[in-house]
Short mmCIF file of C-alpha atoms (C1' of nucleotides) in Angstrom, two decimals:
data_model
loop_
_atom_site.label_atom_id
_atom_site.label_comp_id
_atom_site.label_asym_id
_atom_site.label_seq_id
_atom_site.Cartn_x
_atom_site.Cartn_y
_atom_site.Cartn_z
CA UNK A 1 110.72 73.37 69.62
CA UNK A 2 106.87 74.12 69.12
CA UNK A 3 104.34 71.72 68.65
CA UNK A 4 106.02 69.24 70.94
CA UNK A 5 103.22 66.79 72.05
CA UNK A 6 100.63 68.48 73.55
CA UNK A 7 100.46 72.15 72.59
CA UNK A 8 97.21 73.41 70.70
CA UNK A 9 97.08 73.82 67.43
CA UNK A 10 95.45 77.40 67.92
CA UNK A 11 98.63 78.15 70.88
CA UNK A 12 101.03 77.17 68.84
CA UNK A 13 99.00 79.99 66.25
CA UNK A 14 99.33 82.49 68.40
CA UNK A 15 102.53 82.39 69.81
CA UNK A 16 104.23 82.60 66.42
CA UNK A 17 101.35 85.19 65.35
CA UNK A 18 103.14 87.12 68.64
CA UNK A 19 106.86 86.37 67.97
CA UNK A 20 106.43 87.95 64.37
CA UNK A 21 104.33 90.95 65.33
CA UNK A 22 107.70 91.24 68.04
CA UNK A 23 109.47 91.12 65.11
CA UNK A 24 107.88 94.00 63.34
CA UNK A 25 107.48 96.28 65.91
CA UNK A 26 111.22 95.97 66.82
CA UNK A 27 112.06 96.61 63.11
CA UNK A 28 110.14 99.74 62.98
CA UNK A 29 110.74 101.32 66.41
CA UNK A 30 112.56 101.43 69.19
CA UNK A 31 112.80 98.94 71.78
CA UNK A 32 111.85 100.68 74.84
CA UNK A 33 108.85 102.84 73.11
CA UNK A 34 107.43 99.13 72.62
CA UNK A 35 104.68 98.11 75.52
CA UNK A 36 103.49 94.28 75.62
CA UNK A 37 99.88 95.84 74.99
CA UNK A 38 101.34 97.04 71.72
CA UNK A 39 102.58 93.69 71.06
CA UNK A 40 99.19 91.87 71.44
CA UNK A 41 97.27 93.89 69.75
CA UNK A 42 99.55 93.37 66.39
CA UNK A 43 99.49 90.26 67.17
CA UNK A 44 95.39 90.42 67.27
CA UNK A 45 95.74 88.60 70.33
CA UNK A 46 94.72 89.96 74.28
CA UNK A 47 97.80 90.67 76.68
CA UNK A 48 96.68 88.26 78.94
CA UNK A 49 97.51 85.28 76.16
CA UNK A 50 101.11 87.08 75.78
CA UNK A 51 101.85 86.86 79.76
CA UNK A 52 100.63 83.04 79.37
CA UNK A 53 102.80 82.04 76.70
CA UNK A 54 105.99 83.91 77.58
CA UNK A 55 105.69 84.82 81.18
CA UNK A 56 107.01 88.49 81.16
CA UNK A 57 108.57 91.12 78.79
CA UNK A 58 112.18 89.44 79.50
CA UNK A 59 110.20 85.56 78.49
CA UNK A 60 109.53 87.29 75.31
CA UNK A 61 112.29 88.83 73.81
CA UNK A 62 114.49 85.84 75.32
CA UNK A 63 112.43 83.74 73.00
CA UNK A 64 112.91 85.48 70.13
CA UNK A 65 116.76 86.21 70.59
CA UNK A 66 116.52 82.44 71.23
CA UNK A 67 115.21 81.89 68.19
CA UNK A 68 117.28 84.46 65.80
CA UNK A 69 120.68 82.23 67.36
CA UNK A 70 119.82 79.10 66.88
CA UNK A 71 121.40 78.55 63.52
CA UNK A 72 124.33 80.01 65.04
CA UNK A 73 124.54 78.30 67.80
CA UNK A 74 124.03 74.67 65.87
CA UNK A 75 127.06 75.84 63.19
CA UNK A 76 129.00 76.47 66.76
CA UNK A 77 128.22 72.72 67.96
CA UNK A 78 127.58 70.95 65.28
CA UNK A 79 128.76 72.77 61.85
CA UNK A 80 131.50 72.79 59.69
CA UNK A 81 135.14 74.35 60.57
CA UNK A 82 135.97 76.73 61.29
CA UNK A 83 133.02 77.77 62.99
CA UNK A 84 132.05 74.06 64.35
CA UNK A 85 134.64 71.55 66.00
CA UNK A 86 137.56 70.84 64.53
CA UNK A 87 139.51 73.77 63.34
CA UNK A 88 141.87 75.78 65.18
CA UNK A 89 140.68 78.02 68.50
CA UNK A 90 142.06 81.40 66.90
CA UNK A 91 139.88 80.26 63.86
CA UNK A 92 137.44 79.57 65.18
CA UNK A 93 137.02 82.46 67.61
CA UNK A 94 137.79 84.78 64.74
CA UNK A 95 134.59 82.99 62.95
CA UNK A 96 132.36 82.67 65.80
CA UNK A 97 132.72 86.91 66.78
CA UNK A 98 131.92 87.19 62.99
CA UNK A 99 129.03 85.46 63.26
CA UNK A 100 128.11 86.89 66.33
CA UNK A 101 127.93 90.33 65.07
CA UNK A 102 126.05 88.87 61.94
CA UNK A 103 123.11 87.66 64.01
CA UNK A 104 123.26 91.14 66.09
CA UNK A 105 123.37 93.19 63.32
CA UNK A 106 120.21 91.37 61.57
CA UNK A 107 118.34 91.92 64.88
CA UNK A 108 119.30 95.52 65.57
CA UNK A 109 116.88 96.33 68.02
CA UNK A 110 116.70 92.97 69.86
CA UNK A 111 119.57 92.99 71.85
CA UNK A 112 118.53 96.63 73.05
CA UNK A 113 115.81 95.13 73.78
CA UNK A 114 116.59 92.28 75.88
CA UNK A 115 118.89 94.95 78.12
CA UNK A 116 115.53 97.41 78.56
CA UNK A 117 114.10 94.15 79.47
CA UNK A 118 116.42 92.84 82.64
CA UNK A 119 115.85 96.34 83.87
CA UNK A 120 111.98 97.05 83.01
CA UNK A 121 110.82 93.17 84.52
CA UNK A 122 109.45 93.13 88.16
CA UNK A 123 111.24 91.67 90.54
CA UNK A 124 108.83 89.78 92.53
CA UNK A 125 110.20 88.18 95.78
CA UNK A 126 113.59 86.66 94.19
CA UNK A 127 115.53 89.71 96.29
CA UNK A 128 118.38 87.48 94.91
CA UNK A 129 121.95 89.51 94.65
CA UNK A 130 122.96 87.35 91.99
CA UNK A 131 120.22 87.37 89.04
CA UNK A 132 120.82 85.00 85.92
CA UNK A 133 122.08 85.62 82.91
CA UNK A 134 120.55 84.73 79.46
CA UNK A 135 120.75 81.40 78.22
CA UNK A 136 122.35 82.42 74.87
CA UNK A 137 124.37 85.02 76.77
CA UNK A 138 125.62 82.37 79.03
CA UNK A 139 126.19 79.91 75.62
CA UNK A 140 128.48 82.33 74.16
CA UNK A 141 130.33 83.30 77.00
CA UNK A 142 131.35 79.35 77.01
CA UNK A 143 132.10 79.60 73.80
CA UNK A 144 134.32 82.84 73.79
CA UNK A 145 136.14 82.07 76.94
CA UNK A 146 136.58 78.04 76.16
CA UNK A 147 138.56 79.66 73.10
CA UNK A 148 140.66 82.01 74.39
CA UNK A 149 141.46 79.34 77.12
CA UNK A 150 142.36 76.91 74.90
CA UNK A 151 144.63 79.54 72.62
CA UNK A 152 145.64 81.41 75.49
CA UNK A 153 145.79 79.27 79.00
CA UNK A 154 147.39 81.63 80.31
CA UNK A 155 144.63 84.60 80.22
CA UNK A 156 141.73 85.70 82.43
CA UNK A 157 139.54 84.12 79.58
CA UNK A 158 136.88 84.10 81.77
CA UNK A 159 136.98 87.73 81.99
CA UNK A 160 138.14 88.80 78.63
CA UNK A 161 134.99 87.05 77.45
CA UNK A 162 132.67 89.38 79.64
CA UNK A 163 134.49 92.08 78.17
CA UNK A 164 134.65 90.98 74.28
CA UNK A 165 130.98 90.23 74.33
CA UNK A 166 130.10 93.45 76.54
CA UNK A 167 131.03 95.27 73.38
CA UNK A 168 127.69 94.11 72.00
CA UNK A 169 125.40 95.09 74.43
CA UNK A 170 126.91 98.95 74.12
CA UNK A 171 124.74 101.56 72.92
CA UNK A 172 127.31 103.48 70.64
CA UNK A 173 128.31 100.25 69.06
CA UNK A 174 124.58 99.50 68.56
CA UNK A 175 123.96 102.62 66.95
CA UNK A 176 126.87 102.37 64.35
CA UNK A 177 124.87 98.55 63.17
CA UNK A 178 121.98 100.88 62.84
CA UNK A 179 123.45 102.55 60.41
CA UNK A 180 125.10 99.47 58.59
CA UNK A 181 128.69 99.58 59.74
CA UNK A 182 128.53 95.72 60.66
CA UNK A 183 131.50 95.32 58.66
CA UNK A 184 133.51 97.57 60.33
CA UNK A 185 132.68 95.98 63.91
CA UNK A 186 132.86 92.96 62.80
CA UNK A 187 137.00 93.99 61.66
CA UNK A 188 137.42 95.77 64.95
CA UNK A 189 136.12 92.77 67.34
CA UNK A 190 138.73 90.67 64.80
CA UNK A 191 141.45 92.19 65.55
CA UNK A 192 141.30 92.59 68.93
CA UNK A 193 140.65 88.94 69.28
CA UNK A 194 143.74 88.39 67.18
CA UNK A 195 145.95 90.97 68.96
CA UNK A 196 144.93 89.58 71.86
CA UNK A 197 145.61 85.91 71.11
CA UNK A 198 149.14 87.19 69.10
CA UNK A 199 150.58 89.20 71.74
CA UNK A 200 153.98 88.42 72.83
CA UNK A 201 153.55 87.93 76.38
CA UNK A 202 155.20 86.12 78.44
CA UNK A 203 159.02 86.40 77.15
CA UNK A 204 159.50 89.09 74.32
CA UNK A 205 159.52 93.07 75.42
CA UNK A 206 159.99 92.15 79.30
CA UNK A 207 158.24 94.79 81.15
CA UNK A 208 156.46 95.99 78.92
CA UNK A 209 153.89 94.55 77.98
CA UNK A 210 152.84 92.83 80.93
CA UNK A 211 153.41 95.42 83.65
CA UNK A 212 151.28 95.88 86.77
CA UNK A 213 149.31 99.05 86.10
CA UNK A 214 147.00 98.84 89.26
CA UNK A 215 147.62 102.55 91.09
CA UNK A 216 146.71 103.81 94.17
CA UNK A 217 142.73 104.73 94.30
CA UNK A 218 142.21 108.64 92.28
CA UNK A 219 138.87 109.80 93.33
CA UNK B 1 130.12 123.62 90.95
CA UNK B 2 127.37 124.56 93.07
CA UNK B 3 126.47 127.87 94.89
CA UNK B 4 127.63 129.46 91.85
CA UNK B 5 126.09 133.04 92.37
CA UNK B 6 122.57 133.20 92.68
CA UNK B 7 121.62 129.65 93.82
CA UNK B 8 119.59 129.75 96.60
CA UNK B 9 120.76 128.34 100.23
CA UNK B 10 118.11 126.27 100.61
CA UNK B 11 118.37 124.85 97.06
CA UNK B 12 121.94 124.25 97.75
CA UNK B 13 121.19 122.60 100.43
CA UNK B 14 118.13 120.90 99.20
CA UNK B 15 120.51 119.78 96.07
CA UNK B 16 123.46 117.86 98.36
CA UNK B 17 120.67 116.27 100.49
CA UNK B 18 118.85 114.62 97.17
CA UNK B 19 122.62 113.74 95.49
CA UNK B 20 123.67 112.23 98.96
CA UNK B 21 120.41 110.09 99.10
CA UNK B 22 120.58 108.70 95.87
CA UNK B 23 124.10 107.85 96.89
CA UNK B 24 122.75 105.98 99.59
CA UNK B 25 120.33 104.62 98.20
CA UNK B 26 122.14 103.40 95.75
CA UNK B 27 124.63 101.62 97.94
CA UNK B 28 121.98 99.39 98.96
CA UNK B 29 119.85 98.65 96.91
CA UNK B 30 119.46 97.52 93.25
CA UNK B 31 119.45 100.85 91.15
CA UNK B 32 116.41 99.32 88.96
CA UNK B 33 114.36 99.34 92.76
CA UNK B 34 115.03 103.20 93.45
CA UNK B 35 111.96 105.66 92.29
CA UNK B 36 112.47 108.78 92.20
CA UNK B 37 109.69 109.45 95.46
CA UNK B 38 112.13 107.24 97.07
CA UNK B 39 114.73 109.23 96.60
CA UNK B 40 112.77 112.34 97.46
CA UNK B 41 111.55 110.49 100.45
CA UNK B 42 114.82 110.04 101.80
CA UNK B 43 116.18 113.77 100.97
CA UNK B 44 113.46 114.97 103.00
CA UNK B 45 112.04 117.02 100.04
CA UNK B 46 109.37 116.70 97.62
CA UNK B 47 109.08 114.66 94.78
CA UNK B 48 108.53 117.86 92.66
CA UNK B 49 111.87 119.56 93.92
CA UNK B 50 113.81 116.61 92.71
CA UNK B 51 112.78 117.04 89.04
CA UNK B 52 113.05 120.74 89.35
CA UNK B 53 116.56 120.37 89.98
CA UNK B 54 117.44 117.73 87.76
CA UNK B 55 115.36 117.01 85.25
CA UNK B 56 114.48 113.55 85.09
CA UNK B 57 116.00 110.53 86.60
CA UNK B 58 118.66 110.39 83.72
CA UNK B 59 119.58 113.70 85.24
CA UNK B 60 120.00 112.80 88.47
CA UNK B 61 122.29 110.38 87.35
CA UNK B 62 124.31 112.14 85.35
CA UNK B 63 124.42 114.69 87.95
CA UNK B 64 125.79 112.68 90.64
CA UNK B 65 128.36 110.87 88.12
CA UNK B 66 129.61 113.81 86.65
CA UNK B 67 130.29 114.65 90.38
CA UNK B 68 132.27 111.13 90.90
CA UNK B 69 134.32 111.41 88.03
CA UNK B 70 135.46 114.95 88.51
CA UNK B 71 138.87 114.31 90.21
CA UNK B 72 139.52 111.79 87.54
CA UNK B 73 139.19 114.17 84.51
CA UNK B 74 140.93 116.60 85.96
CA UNK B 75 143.59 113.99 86.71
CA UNK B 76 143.33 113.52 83.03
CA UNK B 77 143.35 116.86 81.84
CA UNK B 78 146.35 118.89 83.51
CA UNK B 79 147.29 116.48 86.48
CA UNK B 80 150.38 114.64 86.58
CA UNK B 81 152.23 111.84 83.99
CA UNK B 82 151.57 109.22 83.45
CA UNK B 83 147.45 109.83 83.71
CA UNK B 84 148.04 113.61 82.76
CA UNK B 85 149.88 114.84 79.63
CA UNK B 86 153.23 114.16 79.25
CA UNK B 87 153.26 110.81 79.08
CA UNK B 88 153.35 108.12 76.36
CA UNK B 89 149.96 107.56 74.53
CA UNK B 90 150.38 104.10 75.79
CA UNK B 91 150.98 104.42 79.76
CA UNK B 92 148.49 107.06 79.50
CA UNK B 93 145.76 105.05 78.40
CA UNK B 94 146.78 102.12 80.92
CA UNK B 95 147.13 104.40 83.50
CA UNK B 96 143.78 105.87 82.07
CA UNK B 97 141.66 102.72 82.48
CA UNK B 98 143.33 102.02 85.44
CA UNK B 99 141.65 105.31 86.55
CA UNK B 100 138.36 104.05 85.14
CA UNK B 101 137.71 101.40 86.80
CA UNK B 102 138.88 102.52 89.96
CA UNK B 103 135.97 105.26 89.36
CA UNK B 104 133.25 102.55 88.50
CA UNK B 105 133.76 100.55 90.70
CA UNK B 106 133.72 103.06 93.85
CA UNK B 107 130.39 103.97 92.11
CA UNK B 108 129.33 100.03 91.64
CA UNK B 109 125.56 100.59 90.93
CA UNK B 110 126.11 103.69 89.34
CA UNK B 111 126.87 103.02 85.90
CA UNK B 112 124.19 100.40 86.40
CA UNK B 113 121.55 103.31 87.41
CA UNK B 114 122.54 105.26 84.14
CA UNK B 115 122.11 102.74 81.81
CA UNK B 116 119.04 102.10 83.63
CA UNK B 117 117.80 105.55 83.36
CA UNK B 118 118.80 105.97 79.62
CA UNK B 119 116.07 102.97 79.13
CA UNK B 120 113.56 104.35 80.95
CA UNK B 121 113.40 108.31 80.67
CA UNK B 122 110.38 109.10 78.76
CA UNK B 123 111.21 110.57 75.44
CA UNK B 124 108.83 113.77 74.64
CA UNK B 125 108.80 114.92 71.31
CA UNK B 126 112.72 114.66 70.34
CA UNK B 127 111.90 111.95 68.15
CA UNK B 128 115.62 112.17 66.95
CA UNK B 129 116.80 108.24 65.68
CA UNK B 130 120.20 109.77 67.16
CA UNK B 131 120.19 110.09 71.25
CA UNK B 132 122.97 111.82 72.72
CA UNK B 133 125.48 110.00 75.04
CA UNK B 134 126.45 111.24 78.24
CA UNK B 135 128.93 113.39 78.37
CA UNK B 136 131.08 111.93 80.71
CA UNK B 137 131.04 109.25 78.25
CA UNK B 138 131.86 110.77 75.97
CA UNK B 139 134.88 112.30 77.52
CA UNK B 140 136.15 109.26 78.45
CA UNK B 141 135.76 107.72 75.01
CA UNK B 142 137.47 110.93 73.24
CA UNK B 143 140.27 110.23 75.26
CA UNK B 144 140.89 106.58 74.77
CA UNK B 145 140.42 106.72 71.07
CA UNK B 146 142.81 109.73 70.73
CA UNK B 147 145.32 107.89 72.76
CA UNK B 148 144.80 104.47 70.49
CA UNK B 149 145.09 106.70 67.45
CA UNK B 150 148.46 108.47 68.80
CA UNK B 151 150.21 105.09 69.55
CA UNK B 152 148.51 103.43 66.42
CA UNK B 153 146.86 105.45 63.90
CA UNK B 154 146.13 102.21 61.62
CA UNK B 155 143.34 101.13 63.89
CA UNK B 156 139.78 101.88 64.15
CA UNK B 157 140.53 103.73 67.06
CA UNK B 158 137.13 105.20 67.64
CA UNK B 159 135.65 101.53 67.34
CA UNK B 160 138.40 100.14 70.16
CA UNK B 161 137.50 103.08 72.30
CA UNK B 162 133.68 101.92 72.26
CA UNK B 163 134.35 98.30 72.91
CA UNK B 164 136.93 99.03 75.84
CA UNK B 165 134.61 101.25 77.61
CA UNK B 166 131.92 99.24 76.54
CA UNK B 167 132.94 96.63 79.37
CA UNK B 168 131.91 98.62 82.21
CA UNK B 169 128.34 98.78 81.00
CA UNK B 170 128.24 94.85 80.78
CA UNK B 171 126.24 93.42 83.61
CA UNK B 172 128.65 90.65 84.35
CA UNK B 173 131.22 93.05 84.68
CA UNK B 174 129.29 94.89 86.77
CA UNK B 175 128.33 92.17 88.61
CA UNK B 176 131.81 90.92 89.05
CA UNK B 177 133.25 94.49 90.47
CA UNK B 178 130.39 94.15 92.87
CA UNK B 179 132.21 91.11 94.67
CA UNK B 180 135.70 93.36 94.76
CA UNK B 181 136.96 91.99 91.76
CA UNK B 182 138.27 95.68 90.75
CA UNK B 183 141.77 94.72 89.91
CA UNK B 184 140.99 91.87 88.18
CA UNK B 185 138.89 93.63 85.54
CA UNK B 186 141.79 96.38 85.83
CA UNK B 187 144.23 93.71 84.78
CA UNK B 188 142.06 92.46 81.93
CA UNK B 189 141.49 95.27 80.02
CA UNK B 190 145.13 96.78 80.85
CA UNK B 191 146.48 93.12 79.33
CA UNK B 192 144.03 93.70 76.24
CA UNK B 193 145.00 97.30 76.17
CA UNK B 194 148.37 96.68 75.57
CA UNK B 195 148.15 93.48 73.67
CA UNK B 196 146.62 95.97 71.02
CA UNK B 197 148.87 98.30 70.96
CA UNK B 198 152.03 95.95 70.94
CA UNK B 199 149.79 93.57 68.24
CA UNK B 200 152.76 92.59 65.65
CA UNK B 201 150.37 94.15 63.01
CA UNK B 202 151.37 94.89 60.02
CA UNK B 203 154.39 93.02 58.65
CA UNK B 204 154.99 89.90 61.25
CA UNK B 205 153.51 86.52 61.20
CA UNK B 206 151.55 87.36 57.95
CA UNK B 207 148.31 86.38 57.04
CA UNK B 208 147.58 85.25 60.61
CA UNK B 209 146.85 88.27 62.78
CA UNK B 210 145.08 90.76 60.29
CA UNK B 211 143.46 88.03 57.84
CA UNK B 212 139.85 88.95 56.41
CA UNK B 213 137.28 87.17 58.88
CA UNK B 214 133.52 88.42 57.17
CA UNK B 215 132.35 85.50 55.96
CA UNK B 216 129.25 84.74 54.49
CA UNK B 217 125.12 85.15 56.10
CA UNK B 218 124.67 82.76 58.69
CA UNK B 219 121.21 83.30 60.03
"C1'" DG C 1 78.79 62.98 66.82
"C1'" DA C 2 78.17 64.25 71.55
"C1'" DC C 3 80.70 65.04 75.89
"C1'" DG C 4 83.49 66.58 79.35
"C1'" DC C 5 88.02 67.79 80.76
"C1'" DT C 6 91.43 71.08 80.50
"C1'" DA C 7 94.51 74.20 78.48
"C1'" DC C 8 94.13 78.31 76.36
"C1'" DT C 9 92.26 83.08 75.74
"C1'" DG C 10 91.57 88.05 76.44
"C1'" DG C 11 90.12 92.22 78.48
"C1'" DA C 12 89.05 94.47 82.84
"C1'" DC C 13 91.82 95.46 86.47
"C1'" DC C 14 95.80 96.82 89.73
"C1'" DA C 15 99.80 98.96 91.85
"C1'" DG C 16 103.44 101.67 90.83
"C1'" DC C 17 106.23 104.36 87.88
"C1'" DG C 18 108.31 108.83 85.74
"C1'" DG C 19 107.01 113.20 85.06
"C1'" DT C 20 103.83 117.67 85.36
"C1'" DC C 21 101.48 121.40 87.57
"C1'" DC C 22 100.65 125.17 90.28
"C1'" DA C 23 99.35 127.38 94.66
"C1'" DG C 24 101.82 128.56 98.42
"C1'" DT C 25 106.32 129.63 100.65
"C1'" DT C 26 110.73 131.63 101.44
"C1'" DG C 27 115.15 133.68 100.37
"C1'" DT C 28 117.19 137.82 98.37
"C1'" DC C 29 117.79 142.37 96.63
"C1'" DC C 30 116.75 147.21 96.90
"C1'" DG D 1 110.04 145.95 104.96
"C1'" DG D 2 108.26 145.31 100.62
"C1'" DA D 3 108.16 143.16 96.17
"C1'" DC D 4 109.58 139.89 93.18
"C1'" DA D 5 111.09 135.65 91.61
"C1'" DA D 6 112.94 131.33 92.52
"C1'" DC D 7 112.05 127.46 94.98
"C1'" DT D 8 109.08 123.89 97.07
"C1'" DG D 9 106.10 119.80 97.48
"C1'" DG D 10 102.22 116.95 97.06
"C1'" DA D 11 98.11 116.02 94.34
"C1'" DC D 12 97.65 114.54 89.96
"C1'" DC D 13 98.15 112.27 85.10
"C1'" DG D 14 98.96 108.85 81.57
"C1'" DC D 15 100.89 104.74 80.99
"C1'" DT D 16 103.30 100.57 82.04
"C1'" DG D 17 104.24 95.53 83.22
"C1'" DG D 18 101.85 92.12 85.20
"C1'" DT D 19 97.47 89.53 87.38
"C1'" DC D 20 93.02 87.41 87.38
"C1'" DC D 21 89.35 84.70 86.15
"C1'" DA D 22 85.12 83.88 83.55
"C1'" DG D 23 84.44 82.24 79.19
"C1'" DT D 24 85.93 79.52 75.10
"C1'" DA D 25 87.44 76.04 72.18
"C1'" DG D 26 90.61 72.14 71.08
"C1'" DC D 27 91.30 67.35 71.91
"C1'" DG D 28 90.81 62.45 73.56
"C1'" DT D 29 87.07 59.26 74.65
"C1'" DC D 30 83.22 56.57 73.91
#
DNA sequence: GACGCTACTGGACCAGCGGTCCAGTTGTCC
DNA sequence: GGACAACTGGACCGCTGGTCCAGTAGCGTC
């Protein structure tokens, strides 16, 4: 991506000089203790040049998550089964949460980040409800919920997407890939996805595992 | 809760007139946009008061969710089957999350506001790598994981617990109970719920549901 | 190599935030 | 009714994300 026609060979410098110093300082503390001024100055840059290249806090760490999945995201598109085209949805949904956590758990911080982020940028006048969603959030959402669709037609994949993915963004299950346990997320996330894509609904144990559980409201 | 022997009238008072703002506040407006002086403005108290009584803004928060999910734990605690105890681990824990979202999404920028707050509250001196969850939190998630454990003590139960609840911290989620889509998120997770718990793990179809999935670096 | 155009740079600056402080007030107990 | 402490509230602080613009330096042109 940089260096395409047209940037300066002292911007394109200085915007990796900032990405890595991003880098650092997310490897060594924690996300929200981290102020843009810090970031320039490791970068030996002024704040104003950070604004410039990446717009806001959010432009920033979206970079650099942007960045840290490409690889990923190719191997989704492009690779080899069972993570690319070409093998079978379960596979390749088993592979792709696999990798998924992989990238997270190399990048402990940055996903922490990117949450203090949405809720840290101003809001200038885009009083907008809605509010947009990453672009790499948004790619893997696709990506989960295409799968489970395809395995599973018959499932809110849509939904159960939101809700496999959410796992990610949770602080408890960031804190346990501080301490290492990637592994053991990585097996949990697996076998939900497989339970979920296994279960026997639709014929076998009638009313039971498909029953309405909606209640009356409780508080 | 309150008036509990030597609170103040005033301060009683003073204390329902902030929590009944933020409530308000919070029903219209983005929970990132709500200061605490706005809150104080609109409890007709000072700004000082507000921190006296709880804290910081992560205080508030918990304050006034504690408060919303009150009737629930009780529920949970010594109400009725199937929510209460009595019941089987597994239409307890449907019934459970049932219970759950109803609560969140009564309270739709709540969660939103807590997460927001957990960001943003400045850390003194407790330099602790740690951070303690809420404890509503981490009510709910004893529960859930005790219930997975009861009805399948092979599974990372703790793990599950995180990921389930970790849903209703995802902004899409939230985004999506916003537009009244409570049931559908109630059906999700009750449908993943239970496809876990029925998962034909184990002995059935082997090799397929509970095969190894950590593969190799990709990043 | 000089030149000018322009994109890039960086630090002073701003509004607003969460949180503190403390002098003054007001409820409560004896 | 007096004394004491808990409560109150607004001025204040340090710091943040983000803006601004004068100055600088890379790049294409001749």
């Amino acid at each position: 991506m940089p260096q395409g026609r047209g940037e300066r060979a002292d911007a394109a410098r200085n915007r990796r000089a900032i990405l890595l110093a991003t880098e650092e300082l997310l490897a060594r503390h924690r996300p929200e203790q981290i102020s843009m001024e810090q970031v320039a100055a490791a970068a030996g840059v002024g704040k104003g040049t950070v604004f410039h290249r990446f717009g806001s806090r959010m432009g920033l760490m979206l970079a650099l998550m942007q960045e840290r999945a490409l690889t990923l995201n190719e191997a989704v598109v492009s690779g080899p089964p069972p993570l690319g085209p070409g093998a079978a949805p379960r596979a390749r949904l088993l592979a792709f949460l696999d990798g998924i956590v992989d990238v997270v758990s190399r990048n402990k911080g940055l996903l922490a980040a990117l949450g203090h982020a949405a809720t840290t940028t101003h809001r200038r006048e885009n009083d907008q409800g809605e509010g947009g969603e990453s672009p790499i959030y948004r790619f893997w959402h696709r990506h989960v919920s295409e799968l489970i669709a395809q395995a599973r037609p018959e499932l809110d994949a849509d939904l159960m997407a939101h809700v496999v993915l959410g796992a990610l963004h949770s602080t408890p299950v960031l804190n346990l890939l501080e301490q290492g346990e990637s592994k053991r997320l990585s097996n949990a996330l697996c076998t939900l996805a497989a339970s979920l894509l296994d279960a026997p609904d639709g014929t076998p144990r009638p009313g039971l595992s498909s029953r309405r559980c909606n209640s009356g409201g409780v508080n």
